[in-house]
Amino acid sequence: MNDVIARYALTDRAENLSARAEGIAVGLTVGSWTDLPRATQERVEPFRGRIEEIRTVEAIDGHRVRAEIAIRYPMINLTDQIAALLTTVFGKLSMDGEIRLVDLTLPSAYLAQFQGAKFGVRGLRDRLSVYDRPLVMSIFKTCVGQTLDELGMHFREQALGGVDLIKDDEIFFHEAVPPYVRVKRYREEGLRIEQETGRRPRYAVNLTGPVFELKERAKRLQEAGADLFLFNVFTYGLDVMRELTSDRDIQIPFMAHPAFAGALYASERHGIAAHVLLGDLLRMAGADIAIFPSPFGSVKLHRKESAELIARLRAPGPFAKVMPAPSAGIHPGMVPLLMETYGKDVIVNAGGGIHGHPAGATAGGKAFYQAIEAVLRGVPLSEAAASHEELSDALAKWGEVRG
Amino acid sequence: MNDVIARYALTDRAENLSARAEGIAVGLTVGSWTDLPRATQERVEPFRGRIEEIRTVEAIDGHRVRAEIAIRYPMINLTDQIAALLTTVFGKLSMDGEIRLVDLTLPSAYLAQFQGAKFGVRGLRDRLSVYDRPLVMSIFKTCVGQTLDELGMHFREQALGGVDLIKDDEIFFHEAVPPYVRVKRYREEGLRIEQETGRRPRYAVNLTGPVFELKERAKRLQEAGADLFLFNVFTYGLDVMRELTSDRDIQIPFMAHPAFAGALYASERHGIAAHVLLGDLLRMAGADIAIFPSPFGSVKLHRKESAELIARLRAPGPFAKVMPAPSAGIHPGMVPLLMETYGKDVIVNAGGGIHGHPAGATAGGKAFYQAIEAVLRGVPLSEAAASHEELSDALAKWGEVRG
Ligand SMILES: [Mg+2]
Ligand SMILES: [Mg+2]
């Protein structure tokens, strides 16, 4: 059946559960049922939601229970905007007590309306011609208050360590040096580095500005030579990103930044599970790369949530796989754990772990590659460090993190 | 100073608080500080965040405390998108443990970039020529699966009770009867009713569709005769609404629906306080009417949050006041409490409280006016009910709710 199934974790009185579920199924689709005339019921029937499951998880006290309720919403109620999906399955309901949207099952007829990632893991690798190892991304640290020359120098310093990608900080909005100017300058730097090293570092520019100008801005940045876009999808809106990524004239991978997502996923009993938000919904929105807090670093996602999220980003189905970029507090001593957890199809994304290297950002990038190479060759980091100064310095500073 | 001040409620170890606050102030503005060269520090200085306050609220156990931290963010870091504000003050931070954005103080130089409500309370009253009493709004119940004639009939039935406003259900996306067609039909019905009763009911149409088509859709609906827009601002994006409301060619009040907002405000220790989200941010986004769960009905907002929210919607400052529409489970027996709580500048918004009236939707509307009139004249509802059948029936069904 062409139904969207939404699953909720909620707290209620045990004896309320079936009326609650029926209230959701009817209230969020046809509004009312029992008091409709028979003839109207017949016509309204195809729009009517159904209870898929009611499951009691645990008793809290004599009266209340934690439960899961799954509801089927006929997709005929929806348009192909993510706004329509979220308004229907977690609009009014999001305000109705202790309730969390923990899962979405989307039928293929529904998903067929979306394009998913235009590039995804494969397309991104094709663009970079790197197939056999994780990618390394470096984050600009201080972006504000810098001259173009300083920014260019910082780009070069990070890039010389060999990093594949360099991204703006997501909080970089100030436009003393406008994005077009940065894109051009960094491209020049990148081409120079390519001549020196044989590999061109790619730059992910923060796509910002008024919503209704974003398409034009994206196209202008593309013309200026942008390699990737960084996009604050949760503050701009999932449909905004979806419409940008599905625009035929925009042929550039999108990296979704999770800024603000914690406001939606971080509570255990409210909001939306991270694997739905940063997984299923970002896929529908067309993310090629999904940045999210790793379970290992400074800002953490729970290990189980992170595993489920990765499963969603890579789930088979109509969409290209999304490249995960587990972030926050990543340093070279974490590379074995990252690769053990995520495999080769992962972006090792570091700010402090590159810039904070005792010998500077170039050494920081090198240390990451030395760590990756060691893991690929099955050599322990401590052993590899013996013949690699940058890795050795990094391990001395940050140590090695084990699972 | 032209700083945005954000206040957070968070949990941390007591001895971490100042480093945590400093980490936020620096990390979310200039990225790093102590390791910057002196000359760079000087240039970066104007962008640098500052700690405004650190306050311990209560000890949780031997180690951790609940605390509030207020941070000053120089507005030079921001553009005038709400996305830039939220990404900066609650982007990465939203994912960093148990933390909630509980307040925003926005300097007038910052607010000057926004227009606020184009109509607000006064503009809305001017449009309706109703100044001396709350407005009454009725919500379409079953919208899907209905013919245009049936919808027209439902419109008329609701309108004949005298309601000022009739709105689509926010979950109404299915377009068998497209919004343009509804707008035209309801306008015809409205004009007919005006000839009969002297007052024309206004229709708030759900503005839906692809983001980048919304401006055109809004303008076409305006041409077709739309009176107001209902808008799912939290699933589409605050900037989307802001840019729609500030478009000079769109001269129609916007009613912001809170669908999905609970995913952001409902947790006590994560997300964003309701008065910031549904108050400050909706004002910046240009809402003329803000729908939110009343503290009295079926889906509730805490009383204190609701009072603070109202204060924000009405706060003096550069913007027109926003008309509050406390909703969910509103019936005529709640009118005295609503008016005592919110005064006259309020929209009494009802779905079930109109359609569920024992004598039908027309009687439902009448019962609300009878209740409002009673309150304005200082007459208890029970007394007014003696000479008003519709009110009497309503009170028999729902009773009177006291504070
Ligand atoms: Mg960052
Ligand atoms: Mg509704």
Tab-separated table of N, CA, C and O in Angstrom, chain A residues 126-211:
chain	number	residue	atom	x	y	z
A	126	ASP	N	34.130	9.954	-7.906
A	126	ASP	CA	34.467	10.208	-9.311
A	126	ASP	C	35.030	11.619	-9.492
A	126	ASP	O	35.975	11.828	-10.244
A	127	ARG	N	34.415	12.564	-8.806
A	127	ARG	CA	34.895	13.943	-8.946
A	127	ARG	C	36.319	14.093	-8.424
A	127	ARG	O	37.086	14.909	-8.916
A	128	LEU	N	36.638	13.328	-7.380
A	128	LEU	CA	37.943	13.474	-6.745
A	128	LEU	C	38.945	12.446	-7.265
A	128	LEU	O	40.145	12.549	-6.988
A	129	SER	N	38.441	11.449	-8.005
A	129	SER	CA	39.280	10.320	-8.433
A	129	SER	C	40.000	9.675	-7.251
A	129	SER	O	41.180	9.344	-7.333
A	130	VAL	N	39.306	9.522	-6.166
A	130	VAL	CA	39.850	8.807	-5.003
A	130	VAL	C	38.852	7.708	-4.662
A	130	VAL	O	37.693	7.996	-4.374
A	131	TYR	N	39.304	6.460	-4.720
A	131	TYR	CA	38.359	5.359	-4.567
A	131	TYR	C	38.670	4.416	-3.406
A	131	TYR	O	37.824	3.683	-2.945
A	132	ASP	N	39.916	4.433	-2.973
A	132	ASP	CA	40.373	3.333	-2.130
A	132	ASP	C	40.615	3.701	-0.669
A	132	ASP	O	41.197	2.923	0.079
A	133	ARG	N	40.155	4.857	-0.268
A	133	ARG	CA	40.412	5.268	1.115
A	133	ARG	C	39.393	6.329	1.543
A	133	ARG	O	38.717	6.924	0.705
A	134	PRO	N	39.310	6.564	2.858
A	134	PRO	CA	38.465	7.672	3.316
A	134	PRO	C	38.977	8.995	2.755
A	134	PRO	O	40.159	9.113	2.407
A	135	LEU	N	38.099	9.972	2.670
A	135	LEU	CA	38.508	11.321	2.281
A	135	LEU	C	38.841	12.108	3.552
A	135	LEU	O	38.325	11.803	4.622
A	136	VAL	N	39.687	13.087	3.403
A	136	VAL	CA	40.009	13.941	4.551
A	136	VAL	C	39.525	15.364	4.253
A	136	VAL	O	39.750	15.892	3.158
A	137	MET	N	38.825	15.924	5.216
A	137	MET	CA	38.332	17.290	5.059
A	137	MET	C	38.850	18.152	6.203
A	137	MET	O	38.854	17.751	7.358
A	138	SER	N	39.258	19.341	5.841
A	138	SER	CA	39.758	20.295	6.825
A	138	SER	C	38.779	21.466	6.909
A	138	SER	O	38.185	21.870	5.908
A	139	ILE	N	38.605	21.991	8.098
A	139	ILE	CA	37.662	23.098	8.318
A	139	ILE	C	38.430	24.380	8.586
A	139	ILE	O	39.309	24.411	9.449
A	140	PHE	N	38.095	25.429	7.843
A	140	PHE	CA	38.646	26.748	8.150
A	140	PHE	C	38.357	27.072	9.607
A	140	PHE	O	37.245	26.866	10.089
A	141	LYS	N	39.348	27.580	10.282
A	141	LYS	CA	39.130	27.869	11.697
A	141	LYS	C	38.620	29.303	11.871
A	141	LYS	O	37.429	29.528	11.949
A	142	THR	N	39.493	30.256	11.887
A	142	THR	CA	39.043	31.641	11.991
A	142	THR	C	38.824	32.183	10.587
A	142	THR	O	39.776	32.341	9.826
A	143	CYS	N	37.569	32.425	10.243
A	143	CYS	CA	37.253	32.936	8.906
A	143	CYS	C	37.069	34.450	8.927
A	143	CYS	O	37.383	35.140	7.966
A	144	VAL	N	36.511	34.954	10.024
A	144	VAL	CA	36.165	36.381	10.069
A	144	VAL	C	37.407	37.247	10.270
A	144	VAL	O	38.431	36.801	10.772
A	145	GLY	N	37.291	38.501	9.868
A	145	GLY	CA	38.347	39.475	10.133
A	145	GLY	C	39.653	39.203	9.408
A	145	GLY	O	40.691	39.741	9.784
A	146	GLN	N	39.623	38.368	8.391
A	146	GLN	CA	40.842	38.031	7.658
A	146	GLN	C	40.816	38.694	6.277
A	146	GLN	O	39.759	38.817	5.674
A	147	THR	N	41.963	39.071	5.799
A	147	THR	CA	42.040	39.576	4.435
A	147	THR	C	42.007	38.390	3.469
A	147	THR	O	42.223	37.247	3.865
A	148	LEU	N	41.771	38.715	2.201
A	148	LEU	CA	41.736	37.660	1.193
A	148	LEU	C	43.075	36.930	1.130
A	148	LEU	O	43.135	35.705	0.984
A	149	ASP	N	44.140	37.688	1.269
A	149	ASP	CA	45.462	37.057	1.217
A	149	ASP	C	45.677	36.104	2.387
A	149	ASP	O	46.241	35.021	2.228
A	150	GLU	N	45.257	36.528	3.552
A	150	GLU	CA	45.384	35.642	4.711
A	150	GLU	C	44.562	34.375	4.528
A	150	GLU	O	45.024	33.266	4.802
A	151	LEU	N	43.337	34.563	4.053
A	151	LEU	CA	42.479	33.399	3.826
A	151	LEU	C	43.123	32.459	2.808
A	151	LEU	O	43.138	31.240	2.978
A	152	GLY	N	43.669	33.056	1.736
A	152	GLY	CA	44.347	32.250	0.714
A	152	GLY	C	45.514	31.478	1.302
A	152	GLY	O	45.732	30.303	0.980
A	153	MET	N	46.235	32.130	2.197
A	153	MET	CA	47.376	31.500	2.838
A	153	MET	C	46.910	30.342	3.723
A	153	MET	O	47.505	29.261	3.728
A	154	HIS	N	45.814	30.573	4.454
A	154	HIS	CA	45.272	29.499	5.298
A	154	HIS	C	44.816	28.320	4.455
A	154	HIS	O	44.999	27.170	4.818
A	155	PHE	N	44.202	28.645	3.334
A	155	PHE	CA	43.750	27.575	2.432
A	155	PHE	C	44.953	26.727	2.018
A	155	PHE	O	44.952	25.504	2.098
A	156	ARG	N	45.990	27.421	1.584
A	156	ARG	CA	47.192	26.739	1.100
A	156	ARG	C	47.843	25.890	2.202
A	156	ARG	O	48.244	24.758	1.975
A	157	GLU	N	47.886	26.466	3.388
A	157	GLU	CA	48.526	25.767	4.499
A	157	GLU	C	47.802	24.446	4.814
A	157	GLU	O	48.430	23.402	5.022
A	158	GLN	N	46.461	24.528	4.843
A	158	GLN	CA	45.677	23.314	5.091
A	158	GLN	C	45.837	22.329	3.942
A	158	GLN	O	45.978	21.129	4.145
A	159	ALA	N	45.807	22.896	2.723
A	159	ALA	CA	45.775	22.032	1.542
A	159	ALA	C	47.083	21.269	1.355
A	159	ALA	O	47.079	20.128	0.866
A	160	LEU	N	48.179	21.862	1.732
A	160	LEU	CA	49.484	21.238	1.463
A	160	LEU	C	49.684	19.932	2.211
A	160	LEU	O	50.535	19.122	1.854
A	161	GLY	N	48.894	19.709	3.254
A	161	GLY	CA	48.952	18.417	3.935
A	161	GLY	C	48.299	17.313	3.117
A	161	GLY	O	48.346	16.154	3.496
A	162	GLY	N	47.653	17.713	1.995
A	162	GLY	CA	47.073	16.724	1.107
A	162	GLY	C	45.578	16.506	1.277
A	162	GLY	O	45.018	15.590	0.668
A	163	VAL	N	44.913	17.334	2.096
A	163	VAL	CA	43.488	17.093	2.334
A	163	VAL	C	42.693	17.170	1.028
A	163	VAL	O	43.042	17.910	0.113
A	164	ASP	N	41.643	16.367	0.964
A	164	ASP	CA	40.824	16.319	-0.245
A	164	ASP	C	39.870	17.502	-0.312
A	164	ASP	O	39.583	18.025	-1.385
A	165	LEU	N	39.351	17.866	0.855
A	165	LEU	CA	38.298	18.882	0.915
A	165	LEU	C	38.624	19.895	2.000
A	165	LEU	O	39.165	19.537	3.049
A	166	ILE	N	38.262	21.134	1.717
A	166	ILE	CA	38.394	22.181	2.732
A	166	ILE	C	37.064	22.912	2.783
A	166	ILE	O	36.539	23.318	1.744
A	167	LYS	N	36.510	23.020	3.977
A	167	LYS	CA	35.188	23.648	4.063
A	167	LYS	C	35.211	24.917	4.910
A	167	LYS	O	35.994	25.045	5.855
A	168	ASP	N	34.320	25.825	4.556
A	168	ASP	CA	34.052	26.982	5.403
A	168	ASP	C	33.523	26.510	6.743
A	168	ASP	O	32.921	25.444	6.849
A	169	ASP	N	33.689	27.350	7.748
A	169	ASP	CA	32.976	27.120	8.983
A	169	ASP	C	31.505	27.423	8.696
A	169	ASP	O	31.190	28.331	7.934
A	170	GLU	N	30.612	26.663	9.312
A	170	GLU	CA	29.177	26.879	9.030
A	170	GLU	C	28.686	28.206	9.575
A	170	GLU	O	27.640	28.705	9.164
A	171	ILE	N	29.427	28.783	10.523
A	171	ILE	CA	28.993	30.070	11.097
A	171	ILE	C	29.561	31.259	10.319
A	171	ILE	O	29.484	32.395	10.766
A	172	PHE	N	30.128	30.989	9.161
A	172	PHE	CA	30.735	32.060	8.373
A	172	PHE	C	29.681	32.709	7.479
A	172	PHE	O	29.379	32.220	6.398
A	173	PHE	N	29.156	33.829	7.941
A	173	PHE	CA	28.145	34.557	7.175
A	173	PHE	C	28.641	35.930	6.730
A	173	PHE	O	28.220	36.448	5.718
A	174	HIS	N	29.501	36.502	7.562
A	174	HIS	CA	30.027	37.836	7.309
A	174	HIS	C	30.692	37.874	5.935
A	174	HIS	O	31.492	37.012	5.605
A	175	GLU	N	30.347	38.879	5.152
A	175	GLU	CA	30.816	38.828	3.765
A	175	GLU	C	31.784	39.941	3.388
A	175	GLU	O	31.706	40.501	2.293
A	176	ALA	N	32.711	40.265	4.266
A	176	ALA	CA	33.748	41.228	3.890
A	176	ALA	C	34.507	40.681	2.680
A	176	ALA	O	34.826	41.418	1.746
A	177	VAL	N	34.773	39.394	2.706
A	177	VAL	CA	35.307	38.711	1.525
A	177	VAL	C	34.193	37.807	1.011
A	177	VAL	O	33.968	36.721	1.527
A	178	PRO	N	33.466	38.262	-0.011
A	178	PRO	CA	32.273	37.533	-0.459
A	178	PRO	C	32.621	36.127	-0.964
A	178	PRO	O	33.750	35.879	-1.387
A	179	PRO	N	31.652	35.248	-0.915
A	179	PRO	CA	31.895	33.855	-1.314
A	179	PRO	C	32.435	33.713	-2.738
A	179	PRO	O	33.267	32.849	-2.992
A	180	TYR	N	31.982	34.561	-3.654
A	180	TYR	CA	32.480	34.479	-5.035
A	180	TYR	C	33.971	34.729	-5.088
A	180	TYR	O	34.718	34.089	-5.812
A	181	VAL	N	34.387	35.689	-4.285
A	181	VAL	CA	35.801	36.054	-4.247
A	181	VAL	C	36.617	34.917	-3.620
A	181	VAL	O	37.689	34.572	-4.096
A	182	ARG	N	36.061	34.324	-2.564
A	182	ARG	CA	36.763	33.197	-1.939
A	182	ARG	C	36.874	32.024	-2.904
A	182	ARG	O	37.936	31.421	-3.053
A	183	VAL	N	35.763	31.724	-3.556
A	183	VAL	CA	35.776	30.591	-4.486
A	183	VAL	C	36.863	30.771	-5.537
A	183	VAL	O	37.649	29.866	-5.819
A	184	LYS	N	36.943	31.964	-6.099
A	184	LYS	CA	37.943	32.219	-7.145
A	184	LYS	C	39.354	32.092	-6.589
A	184	LYS	O	40.229	31.465	-7.205
A	185	ARG	N	39.570	32.709	-5.442
A	185	ARG	CA	40.917	32.697	-4.878
A	185	ARG	C	41.361	31.286	-4.502
A	185	ARG	O	42.477	30.861	-4.787
A	186	TYR	N	40.453	30.552	-3.861
A	186	TYR	CA	40.821	29.208	-3.421
A	186	TYR	C	41.005	28.275	-4.614
A	186	TYR	O	41.793	27.339	-4.566
A	187	ARG	N	40.272	28.554	-5.661
A	187	ARG	CA	40.457	27.733	-6.853
A	187	ARG	C	41.860	27.964	-7.440
A	187	ARG	O	42.537	27.014	-7.843
A	188	GLU	N	42.254	29.233	-7.473
A	188	GLU	CA	43.612	29.538	-7.940
A	188	GLU	C	44.652	28.824	-7.076
A	188	GLU	O	45.582	28.192	-7.584
A	189	GLU	N	44.451	28.947	-5.753
A	189	GLU	CA	45.381	28.262	-4.835
A	189	GLU	C	45.373	26.756	-5.112
A	189	GLU	O	46.419	26.107	-5.140
A	190	GLY	N	44.171	26.228	-5.300
A	190	GLY	CA	44.029	24.787	-5.525
A	190	GLY	C	44.742	24.346	-6.787
A	190	GLY	O	45.411	23.306	-6.810
A	191	LEU	N	44.593	25.149	-7.856
A	191	LEU	CA	45.243	24.779	-9.121
A	191	LEU	C	46.760	24.837	-8.991
A	191	LEU	O	47.481	24.000	-9.550
A	192	ARG	N	47.239	25.808	-8.237
A	192	ARG	CA	48.682	25.913	-7.997
A	192	ARG	C	49.183	24.669	-7.251
A	192	ARG	O	50.209	24.094	-7.588
A	193	ILE	N	48.411	24.289	-6.256
A	193	ILE	CA	48.804	23.108	-5.474
A	193	ILE	C	48.767	21.851	-6.327
A	193	ILE	O	49.609	20.964	-6.216
A	194	GLU	N	47.784	21.801	-7.240
A	194	GLU	CA	47.703	20.643	-8.132
A	194	GLU	C	48.969	20.521	-8.977
A	194	GLU	O	49.485	19.430	-9.209
A	195	GLN	N	49.460	21.680	-9.426
A	195	GLN	CA	50.693	21.646	-10.221
A	195	GLN	C	51.882	21.162	-9.393
A	195	GLN	O	52.778	20.490	-9.892
A	196	GLU	N	51.839	21.500	-8.102
A	196	GLU	CA	52.957	21.108	-7.236
A	196	GLU	C	52.868	19.661	-6.784
A	196	GLU	O	53.874	18.956	-6.684
A	197	THR	N	51.625	19.226	-6.484
A	197	THR	CA	51.476	17.918	-5.824
A	197	THR	C	50.719	16.902	-6.659
A	197	THR	O	50.674	15.722	-6.323
A	198	GLY	N	50.109	17.364	-7.740
A	198	GLY	CA	49.338	16.438	-8.567
A	198	GLY	C	47.888	16.269	-8.113
A	198	GLY	O	47.109	15.587	-8.777
A	199	ARG	N	47.521	16.889	-6.987
A	199	ARG	CA	46.135	16.744	-6.514
A	199	ARG	C	45.546	18.088	-6.124
A	199	ARG	O	46.154	18.852	-5.400
A	200	ARG	N	44.330	18.322	-6.598
A	200	ARG	CA	43.696	19.615	-6.331
A	200	ARG	C	42.726	19.505	-5.154
A	200	ARG	O	41.785	18.723	-5.204
A	201	PRO	N	42.953	20.278	-4.094
A	201	PRO	CA	42.008	20.283	-2.973
A	201	PRO	C	40.710	20.971	-3.380
A	201	PRO	O	40.736	21.964	-4.093
A	202	ARG	N	39.579	20.402	-2.947
A	202	ARG	CA	38.278	20.984	-3.289
A	202	ARG	C	37.782	21.844	-2.142
A	202	ARG	O	37.972	21.500	-0.980
A	203	TYR	N	37.054	22.894	-2.488
A	203	TYR	CA	36.569	23.844	-1.483
A	203	TYR	C	35.042	23.806	-1.402
A	203	TYR	O	34.353	23.920	-2.412
A	204	ALA	N	34.541	23.636	-0.174
A	204	ALA	CA	33.093	23.668	0.071
A	204	ALA	C	32.731	25.035	0.641
A	204	ALA	O	33.065	25.349	1.780
A	205	VAL	N	32.048	25.823	-0.181
A	205	VAL	CA	31.695	27.190	0.222
A	205	VAL	C	30.323	27.198	0.907
A	205	VAL	O	29.409	26.490	0.474
A	206	ASN	N	30.226	27.957	1.975
A	206	ASN	CA	28.962	28.076	2.698
A	206	ASN	C	27.964	28.843	1.832
A	206	ASN	O	28.178	30.013	1.527
A	207	LEU	N	26.908	28.160	1.427
A	207	LEU	CA	25.884	28.792	0.600
A	207	LEU	C	24.899	29.510	1.523
A	207	LEU	O	24.164	28.871	2.273
A	208	THR	N	24.922	30.830	1.479
A	208	THR	CA	24.124	31.649	2.398
A	208	THR	C	23.400	32.752	1.624
A	208	THR	O	23.630	32.929	0.425
A	209	GLY	N	22.568	33.479	2.339
A	209	GLY	CA	21.861	34.594	1.720
A	209	GLY	C	20.357	34.402	1.811
A	209	GLY	O	19.886	33.411	2.360
A	210	PRO	N	19.595	35.353	1.271
A	210	PRO	CA	18.133	35.230	1.294
A	210	PRO	C	17.676	33.954	0.570
A	210	PRO	O	18.257	33.582	-0.455
A	211	VAL	N	16.680	33.303	1.115
A	211	VAL	CA	16.210	32.036	0.557
A	211	VAL	C	15.924	32.145	-0.936
A	211	VAL	O	16.394	31.333	-1.735
